[in-house]
Amino acid sequence: MQTPAGARGVQATSIVVASGRPRRAPSEVRRRRFLASVADHAVAIFFAMVFLTPFVYILATALMTKSQALTGSLWPRPFQWSNFAEVFRTMPFWRSTANTVIYALASTFGVILSSVPVAYALSRMKWRGRNAVFLLVLATMMLPGQVTIIPLYVRFSQWHLVGTLWPLIIPAFLGDAFSIFLLRQFFLTIPEDLVDAARVDGANQFQIMWHVVVKLAKPAIMAVALFQFLYAWNDFFGPLVFTGNNPKVWTLSVALQQFTTYQRGVLWNLQMAASILFMLPVIVVFFLAQKVFIEGVTLTGVKG
Amino acid sequence: MAVATEPGLKTSRYRKVAARRRLRYYGTVALFLSPWLIGFVALTLYPMVMSLYYSFTKYDMLTPPRWTGLSNYRFMFTNDPFFWKSLRNTAWIVLIGTPISIVFAIGTAMVLIRVKGGRSAYRTIFFVPTMVPAVAATLGFVFLLNPSGPINTILRLLHLPEPLWFQDPQYAKPALVLLGLWVIGETMIIFMAAILDVPAHLYEAADIEGAGPWQKFRHITLPMISPVIFFTLVMGVIWGFQYFTQAYVASASAGAGEIGYPQGSTMFYGIWLYQQAFSAFHMGYASALAWVLFVIIMVFTVIMIRTSNRWVHYQGGGGFR
């Protein structure tokens, strides 16, 4: 017997009868749906395991002895927790961490401070040329860094700032296109009446921005702060170019890369242990602020 | 004295007041924009002009720039072996790596969407690798894929061939693509949101017509998410041309500091540019390389945008092909 074409793809989990009470689907259908869901989960679990595998092996290797790490074995025997302490002895981990924290915190502060007013002007103030400027901001997001970095390096070098963190921190205070974009999109969603109410109360632009818009946009500002912190923490090219010549100012990314460059596969266990220590803080921060991150990503991709 | 009474509405006094208020308003706008304005001039406009200038000079930072006209460009196109090699490698990553990543992102998004319970746990697992610093992730993969490492051990257990990955010129770039697939989480989430945004009634209409899952995917899902595909493609291409960190870290780690290791297979345009600028301090030549890159990216972007209306389908019309 042929089922009518429409019945095959019905997604509803229950059929509402005229009396209004949901009726359970026949056991045939329920069993088929259960099997389909098991299959879906199985595929998802498979993918999830594939994605988790690198973490597992990196952690496993981080706990191995030097010789065992060279063998490609899959389980540490014995567990050498001292590797993590050893990392601090073989590379300047504390200092690099301090440098990375300084860079991340300072640039995050700068980006928020400079991007909020710009986004506010681009979204809640009306003026001629507003759209053109916004397009310009977007355009700078697509500019390849190589085109601007050489003259910037030359300039900072003339000011004797190469070999410090300043060339990385100063630009953060001059606006960041991505943050401006995110904030502007969010600011646009704030209802006009709230702004009008404040204006009627005699607030000037500063007060409106601070008391109305910023207060309501806290989640978006949090997202921007987290993105910038993450970007700075993970940044390699910037610190490499501007601090590469001065080991005292290396951030973790540069320090780790330098530490591993001449290893030739010798100290894998320490390299992996150092990698784990390097990625741990951001993973922890992520778990504490998951929702903010994912909402921020969705905001860029779909509304963009 | 009343300022705005009919018929004296637009008295000259009123106009002066209004003008002063408008000036103050635009002043405030300018003030709010000032960080970005200063940044734009100092960090974008000025460096772009200067690097264009440098590209016509010979400049090593020890002596002032010396004008040499088009000689940098001439050398680049005729005498520089690494220019063409790095361009080829970069084109490989852009034309092969980016589409693979997008397909993989859509695939994992579709897998995840079908799961009803615990979706956020899976989503977290797929997203966390994106947070990992590129240096750490690259080192992790150089280790995982080292010839006597865990992945090859598994391949051996499965009686599959064991490539030398980062030690083999044929497999170094595919290894980098694998690394890129691991950090697909962010793109996947964007696609998940886009796919979930597709109106359900379109699928229902297709069901009535008797469409199977693949047909629904191809004729409803894909066109409806094509703007997001386009966006990811453009950003992926732009980013792909600037590919640097992963290649630098991988070749330095696997090859003890030799860039482009093994045998120049990971010599990407960004790496060659970096070497010329910050190792050899050929600032003029490196600037020329930078501008050529910029032009190539622009051309690619314009081509993509121009051809987009043939396959990108914006909502507003709705419906199938």
XYZ file of C-alpha atoms in Angstrom:
625
model
C 0.000 0.000 0.000
C 1.380 3.321 -0.949
C 1.399 6.011 1.691
C 0.349 9.347 0.267
C 3.346 11.509 -0.628
C 2.666 14.088 2.046
C 2.611 11.664 4.978
C 6.265 10.660 4.539
C 7.802 13.892 5.682
C 5.519 14.986 8.476
C 7.545 16.410 11.321
C 4.867 16.958 13.905
C 5.208 14.716 16.918
C 1.564 14.491 17.592
C -1.699 14.754 15.750
C -4.341 16.956 17.282
C -7.769 15.412 17.018
C -10.967 17.360 16.781
C -11.470 17.068 20.525
C -8.193 19.003 21.098
C -6.364 16.228 22.928
C -2.991 15.303 21.298
C -3.030 11.698 20.156
C 0.129 9.569 20.208
C 1.462 8.606 16.821
C 1.182 4.891 15.953
C 4.041 2.720 17.272
C 5.397 2.202 13.738
C 6.017 5.877 13.350
C 7.378 6.261 16.848
C 9.874 3.468 16.371
C 11.026 4.857 13.041
C 11.521 8.273 14.585
C 13.423 6.815 17.523
C 15.811 4.947 15.218
C 16.325 8.061 13.121
C 17.163 10.058 16.216
C 19.600 7.390 17.389
C 21.308 7.526 13.994
C 21.504 11.311 14.161
C 23.005 11.202 17.614
C 25.491 8.562 16.561
C 26.790 10.716 13.737
C 26.962 13.739 16.014
C 28.818 11.774 18.668
C 31.270 10.515 16.075
C 32.044 14.031 14.940
C 32.285 15.227 18.521
C 34.829 12.541 19.304
C 36.853 13.477 16.260
C 36.905 17.087 17.421
C 37.848 16.144 20.952
C 40.639 13.781 19.920
C 43.319 16.448 19.469
C 42.651 17.795 22.956
C 42.830 14.334 24.432
C 46.140 13.462 22.795
C 47.719 16.821 23.475
C 46.820 16.471 27.136
C 47.975 12.853 27.200
C 51.318 13.763 25.681
C 51.698 16.675 28.076
C 51.731 14.105 30.852
C 54.207 11.733 29.282
C 57.894 11.373 29.902
C 60.235 12.764 27.285
C 60.984 9.395 25.751
C 57.445 8.122 25.729
C 56.261 11.257 23.974
C 58.500 10.358 21.069
C 56.886 6.985 20.532
C 53.403 7.972 19.454
C 51.856 5.861 22.162
C 48.373 6.782 23.154
C 48.372 6.705 26.934
C 50.894 8.153 29.366
C 52.667 5.581 31.508
C 53.465 6.919 34.069
C 51.622 10.194 34.496
C 54.228 12.892 34.805
C 52.410 15.904 36.239
C 55.716 17.602 36.915
C 55.909 18.483 33.223
C 53.736 21.502 33.875
C 56.134 22.800 36.485
C 59.054 21.963 34.194
C 57.621 24.308 31.559
C 58.129 27.236 33.911
C 61.756 26.255 34.314
C 62.605 25.860 30.647
C 60.905 28.902 29.201
C 60.134 32.401 30.590
C 56.507 31.473 31.111
C 55.615 33.883 33.911
C 57.003 36.905 32.136
C 55.364 35.987 28.847
C 52.067 35.488 30.612
C 52.368 38.887 32.239
C 53.101 40.476 28.872
C 50.155 38.701 27.305
C 47.832 39.797 30.112
C 48.979 43.403 29.810
C 48.459 43.392 26.076
C 45.056 41.705 26.330
C 43.655 43.858 29.114
C 44.971 47.150 27.790
C 43.790 46.540 24.248
C 40.386 45.363 25.448
C 39.969 48.501 27.498
C 41.078 50.639 24.567
C 38.783 48.968 22.085
C 35.716 49.405 24.279
C 36.588 52.993 25.085
C 37.047 53.982 21.472
C 34.481 51.819 19.709
C 31.410 52.627 21.786
C 31.206 56.340 20.873
C 31.897 55.587 17.221
C 29.214 52.918 17.086
C 26.853 55.271 18.884
C 27.435 58.044 16.357
C 26.947 55.568 13.525
C 23.679 54.228 14.832
C 21.842 56.679 17.044
C 22.830 60.004 15.627
C 21.576 61.251 12.300
C 23.991 63.027 10.055
C 24.867 63.300 6.437
C 27.471 60.809 5.246
C 26.700 58.366 8.024
C 26.226 55.406 5.710
C 29.331 56.244 3.743
C 31.444 56.255 6.886
C 29.931 52.962 7.976
C 30.813 51.390 4.631
C 34.312 52.736 5.055
C 34.573 51.089 8.463
C 33.459 47.806 6.900
C 35.946 48.217 4.081
C 38.838 48.519 6.510
C 37.874 45.126 7.906
C 38.758 43.597 4.581
C 42.112 45.310 4.254
C 45.055 42.905 4.318
C 47.354 43.694 7.220
C 50.472 43.399 5.083
C 49.674 46.610 3.248
C 49.844 48.759 6.371
C 52.274 46.977 8.633
C 55.551 47.952 7.003
C 55.165 51.742 7.280
C 53.747 51.303 10.780
C 56.818 49.298 11.715
C 59.060 51.961 10.252
C 57.242 54.703 12.173
C 57.202 52.851 15.481
C 60.832 52.019 14.971
C 61.669 55.694 14.509
C 59.867 56.403 17.772
C 61.863 53.616 19.454
C 58.711 51.722 20.318
C 59.602 48.491 18.545
C 60.515 45.934 21.197
C 57.743 47.174 23.488
C 54.052 46.405 23.702
C 53.045 49.945 22.705
C 52.648 49.317 18.952
C 50.144 46.643 19.876
C 48.248 48.656 22.462
C 48.049 52.099 20.903
C 45.957 51.085 17.855
C 43.359 49.579 20.179
C 42.519 53.062 21.396
C 41.820 54.245 17.868
C 38.775 52.130 17.186
C 38.429 48.601 15.913
C 36.286 47.987 12.841
C 34.909 44.650 13.954
C 33.897 45.939 17.386
C 32.370 49.054 15.891
C 30.368 46.907 13.522
C 29.087 44.586 16.260
C 28.197 47.428 18.583
C 26.485 49.427 15.887
C 24.305 46.503 14.911
C 23.306 46.060 18.508
C 22.734 49.742 19.210
C 20.316 49.840 16.288
C 18.031 47.453 18.123
C 17.493 49.767 21.065
C 13.969 51.177 20.942
C 13.680 54.813 19.974
C 11.243 55.653 22.796
C 13.832 55.135 25.487
C 16.183 57.529 23.772
C 13.347 60.004 23.222
C 12.356 59.838 26.865
C 15.877 60.719 27.886
C 16.041 63.544 25.397
C 12.787 64.945 26.671
C 14.320 64.892 30.131
C 16.997 67.193 28.773
C 19.847 64.738 28.407
C 22.632 65.626 25.980
C 24.234 63.068 23.687
C 26.832 61.978 26.225
C 24.245 61.337 28.844
C 22.000 59.463 26.451
C 24.877 57.351 25.322
C 26.034 56.543 28.793
C 22.815 56.164 30.706
C 20.553 54.671 28.091
C 22.422 52.961 25.293
C 25.443 51.638 27.157
C 23.349 50.341 30.028
C 21.130 48.409 27.650
C 23.981 47.210 25.477
C 25.954 45.551 28.259
C 25.734 42.071 26.654
C 27.039 43.374 23.338
C 29.825 45.288 25.073
C 30.700 42.153 27.014
C 30.845 40.211 23.764
C 33.119 42.818 22.183
C 35.384 42.794 25.247
C 35.628 39.021 25.197
C 36.358 38.903 21.477
C 39.092 41.486 21.805
C 40.634 39.765 24.826
C 40.628 36.484 22.958
C 42.106 38.092 19.851
C 44.922 39.707 21.810
C 45.659 36.558 23.816
C 45.915 34.478 20.658
C 47.627 37.090 18.497
C 50.891 35.947 16.971
C 51.691 38.096 13.936
C 51.433 41.444 15.732
C 53.603 40.470 18.694
C 56.037 38.672 16.409
C 56.599 41.744 14.271
C 56.728 44.331 17.029
C 58.273 42.428 19.946
C 60.136 39.655 18.168
C 63.489 41.289 18.751
C 63.068 41.659 22.507
C 62.531 38.420 24.439
C 61.690 40.346 27.594
C 58.482 41.557 26.007
C 57.420 38.393 24.195
C 53.842 37.365 24.630
C 52.989 33.724 25.202
C 52.369 33.018 21.532
C 55.818 34.243 20.506
C 57.550 32.657 23.500
C 55.943 29.297 22.839
C 56.801 29.416 19.165
C 60.401 30.327 19.903
C 60.668 27.586 22.483
C 59.535 24.943 20.025
C 61.358 26.082 16.937
C 64.599 24.199 17.388
C 63.139 21.238 19.213
C 63.036 19.026 16.135
C 60.610 16.784 17.958
C 62.716 16.344 21.055
C 60.723 17.714 23.940
C 57.201 17.006 22.718
C 55.915 16.459 26.215
C 56.990 19.905 27.362
C 55.827 21.529 24.142
C 52.373 20.038 24.639
C 52.328 20.933 28.316
C 53.212 24.529 27.453
C 50.510 24.576 24.769
C 47.940 23.435 27.290
C 48.957 26.070 29.806
C 48.720 28.644 27.048
C 45.216 27.672 25.951
C 43.813 26.985 29.392
C 42.864 30.540 30.447
C 40.864 31.285 27.316
C 39.050 27.958 27.491
C 38.145 28.650 31.099
C 36.951 32.152 30.210
C 34.940 30.661 27.385
C 33.159 28.200 29.610
C 32.266 30.966 31.997
C 30.919 33.181 29.239
C 29.691 30.762 26.598
C 26.422 32.387 25.811
C 28.030 35.755 25.213
C 30.506 34.333 22.715
C 28.016 32.370 20.715
C 25.514 35.191 20.581
C 28.260 37.475 19.389
C 29.258 35.087 16.616
C 25.674 34.703 15.472
C 25.218 38.453 15.492
C 28.077 38.950 13.033
C 27.323 36.134 10.693
C 23.637 36.387 10.147
C 22.934 40.061 10.632
C 26.105 41.003 8.772
C 10.386 87.907 22.210
C 8.891 84.774 20.699
C 11.229 82.993 18.379
C 8.986 80.697 16.395
C 5.669 82.385 15.821
C 3.822 82.448 12.512
C 4.474 84.197 10.184
C 7.868 85.095 11.702
C 8.891 81.438 11.882
C 12.153 81.638 10.014
C 13.466 84.882 11.451
C 17.166 85.423 11.025
C 17.596 85.054 14.758
C 15.924 81.643 14.629
C 18.149 80.641 11.777
C 21.264 81.687 13.658
C 20.250 79.694 16.707
C 19.446 76.679 14.599
C 22.738 76.942 12.766
C 24.680 77.140 15.982
C 22.817 74.124 17.324
C 23.548 72.183 14.152
C 27.202 73.080 14.402
C 27.291 71.854 17.963
C 25.545 68.662 16.912
C 28.002 67.948 14.131
C 30.766 68.811 16.533
C 29.504 66.123 18.867
C 29.310 63.655 15.999
C 32.887 64.456 15.083
C 33.953 64.074 18.685
C 32.327 60.674 18.977
C 33.878 59.578 15.711
C 37.285 60.983 16.548
C 38.993 57.809 17.787
C 38.128 56.002 14.599
C 38.839 59.017 12.392
C 42.290 59.417 13.874
C 42.799 55.690 13.592
C 41.686 55.644 9.992
C 44.089 58.378 8.968
C 47.011 57.208 11.096
C 46.654 53.436 10.815
C 45.061 52.952 7.421
C 45.328 55.898 5.060
C 48.821 57.061 5.910
C 50.412 53.579 5.940
C 48.746 52.664 2.652
C 50.113 55.745 0.925
C 53.550 55.268 2.474
C 53.763 51.601 1.539
C 52.824 52.477 -2.024
C 55.655 54.992 -1.998
C 58.082 52.516 -0.482
C 57.232 50.012 -3.181
C 58.998 52.242 -5.685
C 62.108 52.571 -3.543
C 64.945 50.597 -2.107
C 64.783 50.996 1.658
C 66.552 49.101 4.432
C 65.776 51.485 7.303
C 69.450 52.311 7.787
C 69.613 54.840 4.973
C 66.749 56.929 3.615
C 64.603 55.369 0.875
C 66.155 55.522 -2.598
C 63.812 55.886 -5.530
C 64.127 52.973 -7.949
C 60.941 53.230 -9.963
C 59.455 49.968 -11.148
C 62.521 47.832 -10.484
C 60.956 46.112 -7.467
C 57.986 45.050 -9.541
C 60.166 44.019 -12.446
C 62.287 41.856 -10.164
C 59.169 40.379 -8.595
C 57.670 39.160 -11.839
C 60.822 38.031 -13.595
C 63.541 37.162 -11.131
C 62.003 36.169 -7.841
C 61.509 32.393 -7.634
C 59.710 32.610 -4.333
C 57.144 35.074 -5.624
C 55.553 32.567 -8.009
C 56.023 29.628 -5.673
C 54.419 31.407 -2.764
C 51.607 32.645 -4.975
C 50.921 29.086 -6.133
C 50.908 27.765 -2.573
C 48.629 30.569 -1.457
C 46.281 29.995 -4.382
C 46.117 26.333 -3.374
C 45.041 27.211 0.142
C 42.492 29.728 -1.103
C 40.992 27.664 -3.896
C 41.062 24.300 -2.149
C 41.243 24.961 1.572
C 38.479 27.566 1.774
C 35.764 25.630 -0.108
C 36.587 22.459 1.825
C 36.205 24.376 5.061
C 32.856 25.794 4.024
C 31.528 22.417 2.912
C 32.691 20.910 6.182
C 31.089 23.721 8.177
C 27.745 23.273 6.427
C 28.005 19.514 6.846
C 28.649 19.658 10.566
C 25.927 22.279 10.934
C 23.432 19.953 9.248
C 24.523 17.075 11.484
C 24.108 19.197 14.565
C 20.724 20.559 13.542
C 19.242 17.101 13.258
C 20.112 16.401 16.885
C 17.274 17.459 19.125
C 18.643 17.018 22.644
C 21.957 18.225 24.059
C 22.653 20.389 21.042
C 24.436 22.998 23.121
C 26.886 20.435 24.475
C 27.851 19.396 20.961
C 28.019 23.004 19.884
C 30.451 23.744 22.698
C 32.655 20.837 21.696
C 32.786 22.026 18.102
C 33.364 25.637 19.094
C 36.102 25.297 21.704
C 38.908 24.589 19.216
C 38.207 28.029 17.744
C 39.279 29.572 21.036
C 42.617 27.808 21.056
C 45.513 30.112 20.201
C 46.732 29.439 16.677
C 50.265 28.781 17.894
C 49.108 26.132 20.368
C 46.726 24.520 17.881
C 49.388 24.377 15.180
C 51.963 22.888 17.534
C 49.391 20.388 18.683
C 48.763 19.312 15.106
C 52.451 19.213 14.210
C 52.837 16.815 17.119
C 49.691 14.789 16.391
C 50.682 14.419 12.768
C 54.360 13.753 13.337
C 55.482 10.640 11.486
C 55.674 8.493 14.618
C 52.839 10.225 16.399
C 49.392 9.194 17.617
C 47.473 9.766 14.372
C 49.849 7.613 12.380
C 49.678 5.014 15.130
C 45.929 4.898 14.673
C 46.307 4.772 10.892
C 48.687 1.867 11.298
C 46.172 0.019 13.454
C 43.611 0.519 10.713
C 46.089 -0.679 8.068
C 45.887 2.679 6.308
C 48.851 4.442 4.705
C 50.824 6.679 7.068
C 51.779 9.951 5.375
C 54.682 11.941 6.741
C 52.403 14.985 7.002
C 54.464 18.037 7.903
C 57.655 16.260 6.887
C 56.391 15.544 3.391
C 56.046 18.305 0.766
C 52.989 16.574 -0.666
C 51.194 16.370 2.631
C 52.216 19.548 4.418
C 49.441 21.677 2.930
C 46.751 19.013 3.435
C 47.897 18.827 7.039
C 47.328 22.568 7.324
C 43.864 22.107 5.828
C 43.113 19.508 8.505
C 44.154 22.027 11.112
C 41.794 24.504 9.501
C 38.936 22.022 9.682
C 39.457 21.545 13.395
C 38.726 25.209 14.027
C 35.587 25.294 11.900
C 33.337 25.839 14.943
C 32.747 29.539 14.500
C 31.712 29.168 10.856
C 29.587 26.185 11.747
C 27.608 28.215 14.255
C 26.989 30.936 11.705
C 25.674 28.339 9.274
C 23.535 26.712 11.942
C 21.821 30.005 12.601
C 21.312 30.580 8.890
C 19.927 27.109 8.233
C 17.552 27.352 11.162
C 16.343 30.633 9.738
C 14.979 29.025 6.598
C 11.178 29.256 6.763
C 9.588 25.910 7.564
C 6.739 26.336 5.113
C 9.167 25.952 2.231
C 10.123 22.487 3.442
C 6.495 21.603 4.005
C 5.606 22.642 0.481
C 8.462 20.475 -0.784
C 7.192 17.525 1.247
C 3.836 17.814 -0.426
C 5.576 17.717 -3.791
C 7.328 14.534 -2.660
C 10.853 15.906 -2.435
C 13.528 13.757 -0.791
C 16.052 15.082 1.763
C 18.824 15.702 -0.786
C 16.468 17.584 -3.094
C 15.219 19.686 -0.213
C 18.795 20.480 0.722
C 19.842 21.364 -2.769
C 16.808 23.402 -3.791
C 15.705 25.010 -0.534
C 18.459 25.045 2.052
C 21.356 25.931 -0.210
C 19.726 28.843 -2.042
C 18.294 30.234 1.168
C 21.668 30.240 2.919
C 23.568 31.365 -0.159
C 24.109 34.921 1.219
C 25.869 33.421 4.226
C 27.875 31.119 1.987
C 28.874 34.163 -0.038
C 29.891 36.131 3.038
C 31.960 33.254 4.425
C 33.523 32.658 1.029
C 34.614 36.275 0.616
C 36.004 36.527 4.146
C 37.653 33.124 3.745
C 39.351 34.138 0.517
C 40.546 37.452 1.923
C 41.887 35.729 4.996
C 43.364 32.853 2.984
C 45.524 35.212 0.957
C 47.048 36.514 4.181
C 47.686 33.033 5.601
C 50.657 33.266 7.903
C 50.678 32.115 11.512
C 49.893 28.430 11.084
C 52.349 28.026 8.221
C 55.098 29.915 10.049
C 54.711 27.965 13.277
C 54.367 24.613 11.509
C 57.401 24.991 9.281
C 59.504 26.435 12.093
C 58.576 23.622 14.441
C 58.745 20.742 11.972
C 61.762 22.098 10.148
C 63.797 23.628 12.975
C 63.412 27.176 11.771
C 63.543 26.655 8.028
C 60.732 28.692 6.513
C 58.592 27.022 3.891
C 59.711 23.620 5.168
C 59.508 21.038 3.712
C 61.039 22.040 0.371
C 59.117 25.285 0.147
C 55.732 23.583 0.219
C 54.575 25.832 3.035
C 56.097 28.964 1.548
C 53.003 31.132 1.394
C 52.846 34.693 0.148
C 52.513 36.062 3.670
C 55.551 34.114 4.810
C 57.708 35.323 1.937
C 56.573 38.890 2.544
C 57.373 38.614 6.245
C 60.804 37.225 5.489
C 61.598 40.023 3.052
C 60.349 42.743 5.392
C 61.467 41.632 8.844
C 64.303 39.242 8.208
C 66.019 40.771 5.209
C 64.704 44.312 5.819
C 63.980 44.860 2.122
C 61.246 47.308 3.055
C 60.804 48.616 -0.467
C 60.485 45.202 -2.060
C 58.222 43.905 0.693
C 55.952 46.911 0.226
C 55.723 46.090 -3.461
C 54.806 42.523 -2.535
C 52.154 43.876 -0.176
C 50.570 46.041 -2.846
C 50.506 43.216 -5.369
C 48.733 41.123 -2.741
C 46.268 43.913 -2.130
C 45.465 44.224 -5.824
C 45.044 40.462 -6.175
C 42.648 40.372 -3.234
C 40.662 43.293 -4.633
C 40.375 41.676 -8.040
C 39.238 38.401 -6.514
C 36.697 40.154 -4.317
C 35.264 42.154 -7.186
C 34.996 39.037 -9.334
C 33.210 37.214 -6.535
C 30.814 40.069 -6.002
C 30.120 40.475 -9.702
C 29.381 36.807 -10.233
C 27.417 36.529 -7.019
C 24.065 37.568 -8.414
C 24.109 34.446 -10.491
C 23.985 32.133 -7.531
C 23.327 34.152 -4.397
C 19.655 34.363 -3.594
C 18.516 37.093 -1.249
C 15.310 36.785 0.736
C 12.659 39.226 -0.283
C 11.713 37.201 -3.284
C 11.612 33.910 -1.433
C 10.621 30.619 -2.931
C 12.489 27.994 -4.926
C 14.214 28.042 -8.270
